């Protein structure tokens, strides 16, 4: 069964450093997402991406965050200057919905980001 | 209250019993989905129910949706120790092309052998 692949699975970074989290969505999916989950809390929407542009972003997704689809397969989340409170599990998801066909979202296994 | 509130927050039952989790939401939805998350792991899609459906089955899972009450329930029958996990309802909201999932707080389910 096709999977959404995220790398790395765990990243430790110094506060103030830039990090790039990588995702390879399912190849025929059209919609891409980043979510985060702070330990013990609920999964929060960060940003959605469709047709090579951001569809929607949450209040969490401030100027420190950016997303990119640099080629036909990768989808990246960049945090420019990490803060301690950015420590969380980050999930990438993709979805294929065309017309009236509605599909569930497929999530990657996540990247656990620890900012020290 | 927030979109996608679930109760109970935690549920502990004996293996073989049925587990029922409830979810309430506030806004109109395209569909409602349930996900499972093992501790520290990724999210696994379990089942999707459209806004015009009332009940759906998948194996030992049964989901109901009451749009008039803005609520859903997930029933797991004949529970197994391997069902121990957190279960999240998530509402698919927004117009086509700008849809997203909004997650609830989750129910932590423990199945005791």
mmCIF file with all atom_site columns, C-alpha atoms in Angstrom:
data_model
loop_
_atom_site.group_PDB
_atom_site.id
_atom_site.type_symbol
_atom_site.label_atom_id
_atom_site.label_alt_id
_atom_site.label_comp_id
_atom_site.label_asym_id
_atom_site.label_entity_id
_atom_site.label_seq_id
_atom_site.pdbx_PDB_ins_code
_atom_site.Cartn_x
_atom_site.Cartn_y
_atom_site.Cartn_z
_atom_site.occupancy
_atom_site.B_iso_or_equiv
_atom_site.pdbx_formal_charge
_atom_site.auth_seq_id
_atom_site.auth_comp_id
_atom_site.auth_asym_id
_atom_site.auth_atom_id
_atom_site.pdbx_PDB_model_num
ATOM 1   C CA . UNK A 1 1   ? 0.000   0.000  0.000  1.00 0.00 ? 1   UNK A CA 1
ATOM 2   C CA . UNK A 1 2   ? 1.380   3.453  -0.907 1.00 0.00 ? 2   UNK A CA 1
ATOM 3   C CA . UNK A 1 3   ? 2.869   5.406  1.965  1.00 0.00 ? 3   UNK A CA 1
ATOM 4   C CA . UNK A 1 4   ? 3.773   8.940  2.854  1.00 0.00 ? 4   UNK A CA 1
ATOM 5   C CA . UNK A 1 5   ? 7.442   8.950  3.814  1.00 0.00 ? 5   UNK A CA 1
ATOM 6   C CA . UNK A 1 6   ? 8.956   11.415 6.253  1.00 0.00 ? 6   UNK A CA 1
ATOM 7   C CA . UNK A 1 7   ? 12.598  11.995 7.047  1.00 0.00 ? 7   UNK A CA 1
ATOM 8   C CA . UNK A 1 8   ? 14.258  12.184 9.430  1.00 0.00 ? 8   UNK A CA 1
ATOM 9   C CA . UNK A 1 9   ? 12.255  10.287 12.019 1.00 0.00 ? 9   UNK A CA 1
ATOM 10  C CA . UNK A 1 10  ? 13.897  12.241 14.815 1.00 0.00 ? 10  UNK A CA 1
ATOM 11  C CA . UNK A 1 11  ? 15.857  15.485 14.726 1.00 0.00 ? 11  UNK A CA 1
ATOM 12  C CA . UNK A 1 12  ? 17.535  17.333 17.549 1.00 0.00 ? 12  UNK A CA 1
ATOM 13  C CA . UNK A 1 13  ? 18.503  20.932 16.900 1.00 0.00 ? 13  UNK A CA 1
ATOM 14  C CA . UNK A 1 14  ? 19.853  23.906 18.775 1.00 0.00 ? 14  UNK A CA 1
ATOM 15  C CA . UNK A 1 15  ? 17.506  26.791 19.440 1.00 0.00 ? 15  UNK A CA 1
ATOM 16  C CA . UNK A 1 16  ? 17.830  29.375 16.700 1.00 0.00 ? 16  UNK A CA 1
ATOM 17  C CA . UNK A 1 17  ? 18.913  26.885 14.049 1.00 0.00 ? 17  UNK A CA 1
ATOM 18  C CA . UNK A 1 18  ? 17.046  26.257 10.839 1.00 0.00 ? 18  UNK A CA 1
ATOM 19  C CA . UNK A 1 19  ? 15.526  22.845 10.223 1.00 0.00 ? 19  UNK A CA 1
ATOM 20  C CA . UNK A 1 20  ? 13.994  21.287 7.145  1.00 0.00 ? 20  UNK A CA 1
ATOM 21  C CA . UNK A 1 21  ? 11.576  18.437 7.534  1.00 0.00 ? 21  UNK A CA 1
ATOM 22  C CA . UNK A 1 22  ? 11.083  16.332 4.465  1.00 0.00 ? 22  UNK A CA 1
ATOM 23  C CA . UNK A 1 23  ? 8.125   14.431 3.130  1.00 0.00 ? 23  UNK A CA 1
ATOM 24  C CA . UNK A 1 24  ? 7.462   12.355 0.067  1.00 0.00 ? 24  UNK A CA 1
ATOM 25  C CA . UNK A 1 25  ? 3.697   12.252 -0.480 1.00 0.00 ? 25  UNK A CA 1
ATOM 26  C CA . UNK A 1 26  ? 1.907   9.533  -2.406 1.00 0.00 ? 26  UNK A CA 1
ATOM 27  C CA . UNK A 1 27  ? 2.666   10.087 -6.063 1.00 0.00 ? 27  UNK A CA 1
ATOM 28  C CA . UNK A 1 28  ? -0.830  10.653 -7.426 1.00 0.00 ? 28  UNK A CA 1
ATOM 29  C CA . UNK A 1 29  ? -2.047  12.750 -4.510 1.00 0.00 ? 29  UNK A CA 1
ATOM 30  C CA . UNK A 1 30  ? -2.911  16.369 -5.097 1.00 0.00 ? 30  UNK A CA 1
ATOM 31  C CA . UNK A 1 31  ? -3.238  17.920 -1.651 1.00 0.00 ? 31  UNK A CA 1
ATOM 32  C CA . UNK A 1 32  ? -0.479  18.139 0.897  1.00 0.00 ? 32  UNK A CA 1
ATOM 33  C CA . UNK A 1 33  ? -0.508  19.085 4.550  1.00 0.00 ? 33  UNK A CA 1
ATOM 34  C CA . UNK A 1 34  ? 1.653   19.629 7.578  1.00 0.00 ? 34  UNK A CA 1
ATOM 35  C CA . UNK A 1 35  ? 0.326   19.049 11.064 1.00 0.00 ? 35  UNK A CA 1
ATOM 36  C CA . UNK A 1 36  ? 2.065   19.090 14.394 1.00 0.00 ? 36  UNK A CA 1
ATOM 37  C CA . UNK A 1 37  ? 1.422   17.407 17.718 1.00 0.00 ? 37  UNK A CA 1
ATOM 38  C CA . UNK A 1 38  ? 3.024   18.715 20.871 1.00 0.00 ? 38  UNK A CA 1
ATOM 39  C CA . UNK A 1 39  ? 3.593   15.869 23.298 1.00 0.00 ? 39  UNK A CA 1
ATOM 40  C CA . UNK A 1 40  ? 0.362   14.830 24.962 1.00 0.00 ? 40  UNK A CA 1
ATOM 41  C CA . UNK A 1 41  ? -1.733  17.285 22.985 1.00 0.00 ? 41  UNK A CA 1
ATOM 42  C CA . UNK A 1 42  ? -3.964  17.114 19.975 1.00 0.00 ? 42  UNK A CA 1
ATOM 43  C CA . UNK A 1 43  ? -2.916  17.185 16.357 1.00 0.00 ? 43  UNK A CA 1
ATOM 44  C CA . UNK A 1 44  ? -2.936  20.762 15.040 1.00 0.00 ? 44  UNK A CA 1
ATOM 45  C CA . UNK A 1 45  ? -3.232  21.930 11.450 1.00 0.00 ? 45  UNK A CA 1
ATOM 46  C CA . UNK A 1 46  ? -0.328  24.015 10.181 1.00 0.00 ? 46  UNK A CA 1
ATOM 47  C CA . UNK A 1 47  ? -0.715  24.433 6.439  1.00 0.00 ? 47  UNK A CA 1
ATOM 48  C CA . UNK A 1 48  ? -2.297  22.983 3.331  1.00 0.00 ? 48  UNK A CA 1
ATOM 49  C CA . UNK A 1 49  ? -0.775  23.073 -0.147 1.00 0.00 ? 49  UNK A CA 1
ATOM 50  C CA . UNK A 1 50  ? -2.405  22.523 -3.507 1.00 0.00 ? 50  UNK A CA 1
ATOM 51  C CA . UNK A 1 51  ? -1.435  23.344 -7.060 1.00 0.00 ? 51  UNK A CA 1
ATOM 52  C CA . UNK A 1 52  ? 1.972   24.589 -5.940 1.00 0.00 ? 52  UNK A CA 1
ATOM 53  C CA . UNK A 1 53  ? 0.706   27.145 -3.515 1.00 0.00 ? 53  UNK A CA 1
ATOM 54  C CA . UNK A 1 54  ? -0.513  27.429 0.048  1.00 0.00 ? 54  UNK A CA 1
ATOM 55  C CA . UNK A 1 55  ? -4.271  26.937 0.297  1.00 0.00 ? 55  UNK A CA 1
ATOM 56  C CA . UNK A 1 56  ? -4.595  27.773 3.954  1.00 0.00 ? 56  UNK A CA 1
ATOM 57  C CA . UNK A 1 57  ? -2.372  28.283 6.955  1.00 0.00 ? 57  UNK A CA 1
ATOM 58  C CA . UNK A 1 58  ? -3.096  28.428 10.649 1.00 0.00 ? 58  UNK A CA 1
ATOM 59  C CA . UNK A 1 59  ? -2.091  31.057 13.180 1.00 0.00 ? 59  UNK A CA 1
ATOM 60  C CA . UNK A 1 60  ? 0.745   28.758 14.202 1.00 0.00 ? 60  UNK A CA 1
ATOM 61  C CA . UNK A 1 61  ? 2.238   28.987 10.716 1.00 0.00 ? 61  UNK A CA 1
ATOM 62  C CA . UNK A 1 62  ? 3.939   32.350 11.118 1.00 0.00 ? 62  UNK A CA 1
ATOM 63  C CA . UNK A 1 63  ? 6.832   33.878 9.196  1.00 0.00 ? 63  UNK A CA 1
ATOM 64  C CA . UNK A 1 64  ? 9.234   31.376 10.724 1.00 0.00 ? 64  UNK A CA 1
ATOM 65  C CA . UNK A 1 65  ? 7.613   28.601 8.735  1.00 0.00 ? 65  UNK A CA 1
ATOM 66  C CA . UNK A 1 66  ? 7.651   27.959 5.023  1.00 0.00 ? 66  UNK A CA 1
ATOM 67  C CA . UNK A 1 67  ? 6.749   25.083 2.748  1.00 0.00 ? 67  UNK A CA 1
ATOM 68  C CA . UNK A 1 68  ? 8.064   24.103 -0.604 1.00 0.00 ? 68  UNK A CA 1
ATOM 69  C CA . UNK A 1 69  ? 7.584   21.464 -3.233 1.00 0.00 ? 69  UNK A CA 1
ATOM 70  C CA . UNK A 1 70  ? 10.995  21.750 -4.855 1.00 0.00 ? 70  UNK A CA 1
ATOM 71  C CA . UNK A 1 71  ? 10.453  18.933 -7.342 1.00 0.00 ? 71  UNK A CA 1
ATOM 72  C CA . UNK A 1 72  ? 7.694   16.575 -8.333 1.00 0.00 ? 72  UNK A CA 1
ATOM 73  C CA . UNK A 1 73  ? 8.030   14.352 -5.304 1.00 0.00 ? 73  UNK A CA 1
ATOM 74  C CA . UNK A 1 74  ? 9.250   16.156 -2.174 1.00 0.00 ? 74  UNK A CA 1
ATOM 75  C CA . UNK A 1 75  ? 7.280   18.430 0.120  1.00 0.00 ? 75  UNK A CA 1
ATOM 76  C CA . UNK A 1 76  ? 9.293   20.248 2.777  1.00 0.00 ? 76  UNK A CA 1
ATOM 77  C CA . UNK A 1 77  ? 8.586   22.245 5.901  1.00 0.00 ? 77  UNK A CA 1
ATOM 78  C CA . UNK A 1 78  ? 11.252  24.724 6.931  1.00 0.00 ? 78  UNK A CA 1
ATOM 79  C CA . UNK A 1 79  ? 11.470  26.365 10.316 1.00 0.00 ? 79  UNK A CA 1
ATOM 80  C CA . UNK A 1 80  ? 13.859  29.278 10.014 1.00 0.00 ? 80  UNK A CA 1
ATOM 81  C CA . UNK A 1 81  ? 14.877  29.906 13.597 1.00 0.00 ? 81  UNK A CA 1
ATOM 82  C CA . UNK A 1 82  ? 13.671  27.203 15.921 1.00 0.00 ? 82  UNK A CA 1
ATOM 83  C CA . UNK A 1 83  ? 12.311  27.925 19.379 1.00 0.00 ? 83  UNK A CA 1
ATOM 84  C CA . UNK A 1 84  ? 11.941  25.568 22.302 1.00 0.00 ? 84  UNK A CA 1
ATOM 85  C CA . UNK A 1 85  ? 8.183   25.547 21.793 1.00 0.00 ? 85  UNK A CA 1
ATOM 86  C CA . UNK A 1 86  ? 8.633   24.175 18.272 1.00 0.00 ? 86  UNK A CA 1
ATOM 87  C CA . UNK A 1 87  ? 9.478   20.826 19.845 1.00 0.00 ? 87  UNK A CA 1
ATOM 88  C CA . UNK A 1 88  ? 6.764   18.491 18.621 1.00 0.00 ? 88  UNK A CA 1
ATOM 89  C CA . UNK A 1 89  ? 5.950   15.647 16.282 1.00 0.00 ? 89  UNK A CA 1
ATOM 90  C CA . UNK A 1 90  ? 5.411   16.959 12.777 1.00 0.00 ? 90  UNK A CA 1
ATOM 91  C CA . UNK A 1 91  ? 3.195   14.994 10.445 1.00 0.00 ? 91  UNK A CA 1
ATOM 92  C CA . UNK A 1 92  ? 2.978   15.287 6.717  1.00 0.00 ? 92  UNK A CA 1
ATOM 93  C CA . UNK A 1 93  ? -0.202  14.130 5.014  1.00 0.00 ? 93  UNK A CA 1
ATOM 94  C CA . UNK A 1 94  ? -1.456  13.851 1.490  1.00 0.00 ? 94  UNK A CA 1
ATOM 95  C CA . UNK A 1 95  ? -4.835  13.275 -0.042 1.00 0.00 ? 95  UNK A CA 1
ATOM 96  C CA . UNK A 1 96  ? -6.324  12.609 -3.417 1.00 0.00 ? 96  UNK A CA 1
ATOM 97  C CA . UNK A 1 97  ? -9.796  13.944 -3.956 1.00 0.00 ? 97  UNK A CA 1
ATOM 98  C CA . UNK A 1 98  ? -11.166 14.691 -7.339 1.00 0.00 ? 98  UNK A CA 1
ATOM 99  C CA . UNK A 1 99  ? -14.747 15.597 -8.017 1.00 0.00 ? 99  UNK A CA 1
ATOM 100 C CA . UNK A 1 100 ? -17.060 13.690 -5.729 1.00 0.00 ? 100 UNK A CA 1
ATOM 101 C CA . UNK A 1 101 ? -14.570 11.025 -4.731 1.00 0.00 ? 101 UNK A CA 1
ATOM 102 C CA . UNK A 1 102 ? -13.594 11.642 -1.156 1.00 0.00 ? 102 UNK A CA 1
ATOM 103 C CA . UNK A 1 103 ? -10.647 9.885  0.325  1.00 0.00 ? 103 UNK A CA 1
ATOM 104 C CA . UNK A 1 104 ? -9.093  9.805  3.714  1.00 0.00 ? 104 UNK A CA 1
ATOM 105 C CA . UNK A 1 105 ? -5.833  11.514 4.340  1.00 0.00 ? 105 UNK A CA 1
ATOM 106 C CA . UNK A 1 106 ? -2.673  9.422  4.433  1.00 0.00 ? 106 UNK A CA 1
ATOM 107 C CA . UNK A 1 107 ? -0.263  10.478 7.143  1.00 0.00 ? 107 UNK A CA 1
ATOM 108 C CA . UNK A 1 108 ? 3.431   9.860  7.382  1.00 0.00 ? 108 UNK A CA 1
ATOM 109 C CA . UNK A 1 109 ? 4.996   8.396  10.499 1.00 0.00 ? 109 UNK A CA 1
ATOM 110 C CA . UNK A 1 110 ? 6.127   11.814 11.622 1.00 0.00 ? 110 UNK A CA 1
ATOM 111 C CA . UNK A 1 111 ? 9.344   13.609 12.477 1.00 0.00 ? 111 UNK A CA 1
ATOM 112 C CA . UNK A 1 112 ? 9.973   14.153 16.143 1.00 0.00 ? 112 UNK A CA 1
ATOM 113 C CA . UNK A 1 113 ? 11.677  17.531 16.439 1.00 0.00 ? 113 UNK A CA 1
ATOM 114 C CA . UNK A 1 114 ? 13.444  18.323 19.682 1.00 0.00 ? 114 UNK A CA 1
ATOM 115 C CA . UNK A 1 115 ? 14.774  21.859 20.144 1.00 0.00 ? 115 UNK A CA 1
ATOM 116 C CA . UNK A 1 116 ? 17.375  22.211 22.881 1.00 0.00 ? 116 UNK A CA 1
ATOM 117 C CA . UNK B 2 1   ? -15.921 23.994 23.312 1.00 0.00 ? 1   UNK B CA 1
ATOM 118 C CA . UNK B 2 2   ? -13.646 23.173 20.419 1.00 0.00 ? 2   UNK B CA 1
ATOM 119 C CA . UNK B 2 3   ? -14.363 21.514 17.090 1.00 0.00 ? 3   UNK B CA 1
ATOM 120 C CA . UNK B 2 4   ? -13.948 17.788 17.548 1.00 0.00 ? 4   UNK B CA 1
ATOM 121 C CA . UNK B 2 5   ? -14.305 17.222 21.265 1.00 0.00 ? 5   UNK B CA 1
ATOM 122 C CA . UNK B 2 6   ? -14.222 13.642 22.342 1.00 0.00 ? 6   UNK B CA 1
ATOM 123 C CA . UNK B 2 7   ? -15.357 11.746 25.332 1.00 0.00 ? 7   UNK B CA 1
ATOM 124 C CA . UNK B 2 8   ? -14.326 10.003 27.304 1.00 0.00 ? 8   UNK B CA 1
ATOM 125 C CA . UNK B 2 9   ? -10.753 11.283 27.426 1.00 0.00 ? 9   UNK B CA 1
ATOM 126 C CA . UNK B 2 10  ? -9.672  7.885  28.660 1.00 0.00 ? 10  UNK B CA 1
ATOM 127 C CA . UNK B 2 11  ? -11.365 4.494  28.585 1.00 0.00 ? 11  UNK B CA 1
ATOM 128 C CA . UNK B 2 12  ? -10.173 1.239  30.108 1.00 0.00 ? 12  UNK B CA 1
ATOM 129 C CA . UNK B 2 13  ? -12.033 -2.008 29.436 1.00 0.00 ? 13  UNK B CA 1
ATOM 130 C CA . UNK B 2 14  ? -11.487 -5.752 29.489 1.00 0.00 ? 14  UNK B CA 1
ATOM 131 C CA . UNK B 2 15  ? -10.519 -7.637 26.387 1.00 0.00 ? 15  UNK B CA 1
ATOM 132 C CA . UNK B 2 16  ? -13.593 -8.869 24.554 1.00 0.00 ? 16  UNK B CA 1
ATOM 133 C CA . UNK B 2 17  ? -15.786 -5.975 25.651 1.00 0.00 ? 17  UNK B CA 1
ATOM 134 C CA . UNK B 2 18  ? -17.021 -3.290 23.305 1.00 0.00 ? 18  UNK B CA 1
ATOM 135 C CA . UNK B 2 19  ? -15.535 0.201  23.384 1.00 0.00 ? 19  UNK B CA 1
ATOM 136 C CA . UNK B 2 20  ? -17.545 3.282  22.473 1.00 0.00 ? 20  UNK B CA 1
ATOM 137 C CA . UNK B 2 21  ? -16.032 6.701  21.915 1.00 0.00 ? 21  UNK B CA 1
ATOM 138 C CA . UNK B 2 22  ? -17.967 9.859  21.144 1.00 0.00 ? 22  UNK B CA 1
ATOM 139 C CA . UNK B 2 23  ? -17.082 12.982 19.252 1.00 0.00 ? 23  UNK B CA 1
ATOM 140 C CA . UNK B 2 24  ? -18.884 16.298 18.966 1.00 0.00 ? 24  UNK B CA 1
ATOM 141 C CA . UNK B 2 25  ? -18.171 19.145 16.612 1.00 0.00 ? 25  UNK B CA 1
ATOM 142 C CA . UNK B 2 26  ? -19.441 22.635 15.969 1.00 0.00 ? 26  UNK B CA 1
ATOM 143 C CA . UNK B 2 27  ? -19.245 23.595 12.303 1.00 0.00 ? 27  UNK B CA 1
ATOM 144 C CA . UNK B 2 28  ? -20.604 22.027 9.136  1.00 0.00 ? 28  UNK B CA 1
ATOM 145 C CA . UNK B 2 29  ? -18.473 19.218 7.787  1.00 0.00 ? 29  UNK B CA 1
ATOM 146 C CA . UNK B 2 30  ? -17.712 17.468 4.517  1.00 0.00 ? 30  UNK B CA 1
ATOM 147 C CA . UNK B 2 31  ? -17.052 14.215 6.264  1.00 0.00 ? 31  UNK B CA 1
ATOM 148 C CA . UNK B 2 32  ? -15.829 12.866 9.578  1.00 0.00 ? 32  UNK B CA 1
ATOM 149 C CA . UNK B 2 33  ? -12.916 10.512 9.973  1.00 0.00 ? 33  UNK B CA 1
ATOM 150 C CA . UNK B 2 34  ? -11.495 8.437  12.772 1.00 0.00 ? 34  UNK B CA 1
ATOM 151 C CA . UNK B 2 35  ? -7.809  7.854  13.254 1.00 0.00 ? 35  UNK B CA 1
ATOM 152 C CA . UNK B 2 36  ? -5.785  5.694  15.525 1.00 0.00 ? 36  UNK B CA 1
ATOM 153 C CA . UNK B 2 37  ? -2.411  6.516  17.010 1.00 0.00 ? 37  UNK B CA 1
ATOM 154 C CA . UNK B 2 38  ? -0.221  4.108  18.879 1.00 0.00 ? 38  UNK B CA 1
ATOM 155 C CA . UNK B 2 39  ? 1.944   5.772  21.488 1.00 0.00 ? 39  UNK B CA 1
ATOM 156 C CA . UNK B 2 40  ? 4.468   8.068  19.850 1.00 0.00 ? 40  UNK B CA 1
ATOM 157 C CA . UNK B 2 41  ? 3.660   6.775  16.401 1.00 0.00 ? 41  UNK B CA 1
ATOM 158 C CA . UNK B 2 42  ? 1.901   7.999  13.283 1.00 0.00 ? 42  UNK B CA 1
ATOM 159 C CA . UNK B 2 43  ? -1.775  8.410  12.545 1.00 0.00 ? 43  UNK B CA 1
ATOM 160 C CA . UNK B 2 44  ? -3.613  5.549  10.901 1.00 0.00 ? 44  UNK B CA 1
ATOM 161 C CA . UNK B 2 45  ? -6.826  6.258  9.037  1.00 0.00 ? 45  UNK B CA 1
ATOM 162 C CA . UNK B 2 46  ? -9.580  3.930  10.225 1.00 0.00 ? 46  UNK B CA 1
ATOM 163 C CA . UNK B 2 47  ? -12.832 4.967  8.641  1.00 0.00 ? 47  UNK B CA 1
ATOM 164 C CA . UNK B 2 48  ? -14.525 7.876  6.900  1.00 0.00 ? 48  UNK B CA 1
ATOM 165 C CA . UNK B 2 49  ? -18.202 8.717  7.028  1.00 0.00 ? 49  UNK B CA 1
ATOM 166 C CA . UNK B 2 50  ? -19.675 11.307 4.710  1.00 0.00 ? 50  UNK B CA 1
ATOM 167 C CA . UNK B 2 51  ? -22.004 14.017 5.925  1.00 0.00 ? 51  UNK B CA 1
ATOM 168 C CA . UNK B 2 52  ? -24.952 12.367 4.153  1.00 0.00 ? 52  UNK B CA 1
ATOM 169 C CA . UNK B 2 53  ? -24.313 8.968  5.741  1.00 0.00 ? 53  UNK B CA 1
ATOM 170 C CA . UNK B 2 54  ? -25.626 7.850  9.097  1.00 0.00 ? 54  UNK B CA 1
ATOM 171 C CA . UNK B 2 55  ? -23.750 4.650  9.772  1.00 0.00 ? 55  UNK B CA 1
ATOM 172 C CA . UNK B 2 56  ? -20.773 2.808  8.403  1.00 0.00 ? 56  UNK B CA 1
ATOM 173 C CA . UNK B 2 57  ? -19.082 -0.472 9.207  1.00 0.00 ? 57  UNK B CA 1
ATOM 174 C CA . UNK B 2 58  ? -15.577 -1.731 8.670  1.00 0.00 ? 58  UNK B CA 1
ATOM 175 C CA . UNK B 2 59  ? -14.669 -5.043 10.264 1.00 0.00 ? 59  UNK B CA 1
ATOM 176 C CA . UNK B 2 60  ? -15.062 -4.594 14.021 1.00 0.00 ? 60  UNK B CA 1
ATOM 177 C CA . UNK B 2 61  ? -15.594 -0.865 13.662 1.00 0.00 ? 61  UNK B CA 1
ATOM 178 C CA . UNK B 2 62  ? -18.949 0.845  13.523 1.00 0.00 ? 62  UNK B CA 1
ATOM 179 C CA . UNK B 2 63  ? -19.257 4.581  13.092 1.00 0.00 ? 63  UNK B CA 1
ATOM 180 C CA . UNK B 2 64  ? -22.405 6.634  13.384 1.00 0.00 ? 64  UNK B CA 1
ATOM 181 C CA . UNK B 2 65  ? -22.951 10.232 12.435 1.00 0.00 ? 65  UNK B CA 1
ATOM 182 C CA . UNK B 2 66  ? -25.769 12.498 13.553 1.00 0.00 ? 66  UNK B CA 1
ATOM 183 C CA . UNK B 2 67  ? -25.421 15.806 11.752 1.00 0.00 ? 67  UNK B CA 1
ATOM 184 C CA . UNK B 2 68  ? -28.426 17.294 13.555 1.00 0.00 ? 68  UNK B CA 1
ATOM 185 C CA . UNK B 2 69  ? -26.619 16.799 16.855 1.00 0.00 ? 69  UNK B CA 1
ATOM 186 C CA . UNK B 2 70  ? -23.191 17.333 15.326 1.00 0.00 ? 70  UNK B CA 1
ATOM 187 C CA . UNK B 2 71  ? -21.922 14.159 16.883 1.00 0.00 ? 71  UNK B CA 1
ATOM 188 C CA . UNK B 2 72  ? -20.349 10.857 15.948 1.00 0.00 ? 72  UNK B CA 1
ATOM 189 C CA . UNK B 2 73  ? -19.508 7.674  17.745 1.00 0.00 ? 73  UNK B CA 1
ATOM 190 C CA . UNK B 2 74  ? -16.961 4.958  17.126 1.00 0.00 ? 74  UNK B CA 1
ATOM 191 C CA . UNK B 2 75  ? -17.730 1.483  18.375 1.00 0.00 ? 75  UNK B CA 1
ATOM 192 C CA . UNK B 2 76  ? -15.047 -1.186 18.489 1.00 0.00 ? 76  UNK B CA 1
ATOM 193 C CA . UNK B 2 77  ? -16.570 -4.587 19.082 1.00 0.00 ? 77  UNK B CA 1
ATOM 194 C CA . UNK B 2 78  ? -14.866 -7.566 20.692 1.00 0.00 ? 78  UNK B CA 1
ATOM 195 C CA . UNK B 2 79  ? -11.864 -5.500 21.709 1.00 0.00 ? 79  UNK B CA 1
ATOM 196 C CA . UNK B 2 80  ? -8.356  -6.922 21.690 1.00 0.00 ? 80  UNK B CA 1
ATOM 197 C CA . UNK B 2 81  ? -5.227  -5.928 23.589 1.00 0.00 ? 81  UNK B CA 1
ATOM 198 C CA . UNK B 2 82  ? -3.810  -4.714 20.263 1.00 0.00 ? 82  UNK B CA 1
ATOM 199 C CA . UNK B 2 83  ? -6.589  -2.109 20.071 1.00 0.00 ? 83  UNK B CA 1
ATOM 200 C CA . UNK B 2 84  ? -4.867  -0.187 22.863 1.00 0.00 ? 84  UNK B CA 1
ATOM 201 C CA . UNK B 2 85  ? -4.139  3.230  21.353 1.00 0.00 ? 85  UNK B CA 1
ATOM 202 C CA . UNK B 2 86  ? -5.420  6.778  21.153 1.00 0.00 ? 86  UNK B CA 1
ATOM 203 C CA . UNK B 2 87  ? -8.367  7.365  18.870 1.00 0.00 ? 87  UNK B CA 1
ATOM 204 C CA . UNK B 2 88  ? -9.049  10.715 17.276 1.00 0.00 ? 88  UNK B CA 1
ATOM 205 C CA . UNK B 2 89  ? -12.037 11.978 15.412 1.00 0.00 ? 89  UNK B CA 1
ATOM 206 C CA . UNK B 2 90  ? -11.256 14.515 12.734 1.00 0.00 ? 90  UNK B CA 1
ATOM 207 C CA . UNK B 2 91  ? -13.686 16.636 10.791 1.00 0.00 ? 91  UNK B CA 1
ATOM 208 C CA . UNK B 2 92  ? -12.989 17.449 7.178  1.00 0.00 ? 92  UNK B CA 1
ATOM 209 C CA . UNK B 2 93  ? -14.001 21.066 6.757  1.00 0.00 ? 93  UNK B CA 1
ATOM 210 C CA . UNK B 2 94  ? -13.707 23.767 4.143  1.00 0.00 ? 94  UNK B CA 1
ATOM 211 C CA . UNK B 2 95  ? -14.584 24.181 0.508  1.00 0.00 ? 95  UNK B CA 1
ATOM 212 C CA . UNK B 2 96  ? -13.159 22.011 -2.235 1.00 0.00 ? 96  UNK B CA 1
ATOM 213 C CA . UNK B 2 97  ? -9.542  22.831 -2.826 1.00 0.00 ? 97  UNK B CA 1
ATOM 214 C CA . UNK B 2 98  ? -9.163  24.272 0.646  1.00 0.00 ? 98  UNK B CA 1
ATOM 215 C CA . UNK B 2 99  ? -10.181 21.365 2.821  1.00 0.00 ? 99  UNK B CA 1
ATOM 216 C CA . UNK B 2 100 ? -8.397  20.337 5.980  1.00 0.00 ? 100 UNK B CA 1
ATOM 217 C CA . UNK B 2 101 ? -8.809  18.037 8.927  1.00 0.00 ? 101 UNK B CA 1
ATOM 218 C CA . UNK B 2 102 ? -9.534  19.392 12.372 1.00 0.00 ? 102 UNK B CA 1
ATOM 219 C CA . UNK B 2 103 ? -8.710  16.911 15.108 1.00 0.00 ? 103 UNK B CA 1
ATOM 220 C CA . UNK B 2 104 ? -10.298 16.356 18.460 1.00 0.00 ? 104 UNK B CA 1
ATOM 221 C CA . UNK B 2 105 ? -8.411  15.848 21.678 1.00 0.00 ? 105 UNK B CA 1
ATOM 222 C CA . UNK B 2 106 ? -8.628  12.089 21.414 1.00 0.00 ? 106 UNK B CA 1
ATOM 223 C CA . UNK B 2 107 ? -9.672  9.178  23.574 1.00 0.00 ? 107 UNK B CA 1
ATOM 224 C CA . UNK B 2 108 ? -6.968  7.038  25.112 1.00 0.00 ? 108 UNK B CA 1
ATOM 225 C CA . UNK B 2 109 ? -8.225  3.455  25.003 1.00 0.00 ? 109 UNK B CA 1
ATOM 226 C CA . UNK B 2 110 ? -6.643  0.740  27.127 1.00 0.00 ? 110 UNK B CA 1
ATOM 227 C CA . UNK B 2 111 ? -7.670  -2.876 26.665 1.00 0.00 ? 111 UNK B CA 1
ATOM 228 C CA . UNK B 2 112 ? -6.792  -5.033 29.640 1.00 0.00 ? 112 UNK B CA 1
ATOM 229 C CA . UNK B 2 113 ? -6.008  -8.685 28.896 1.00 0.00 ? 113 UNK B CA 1
#
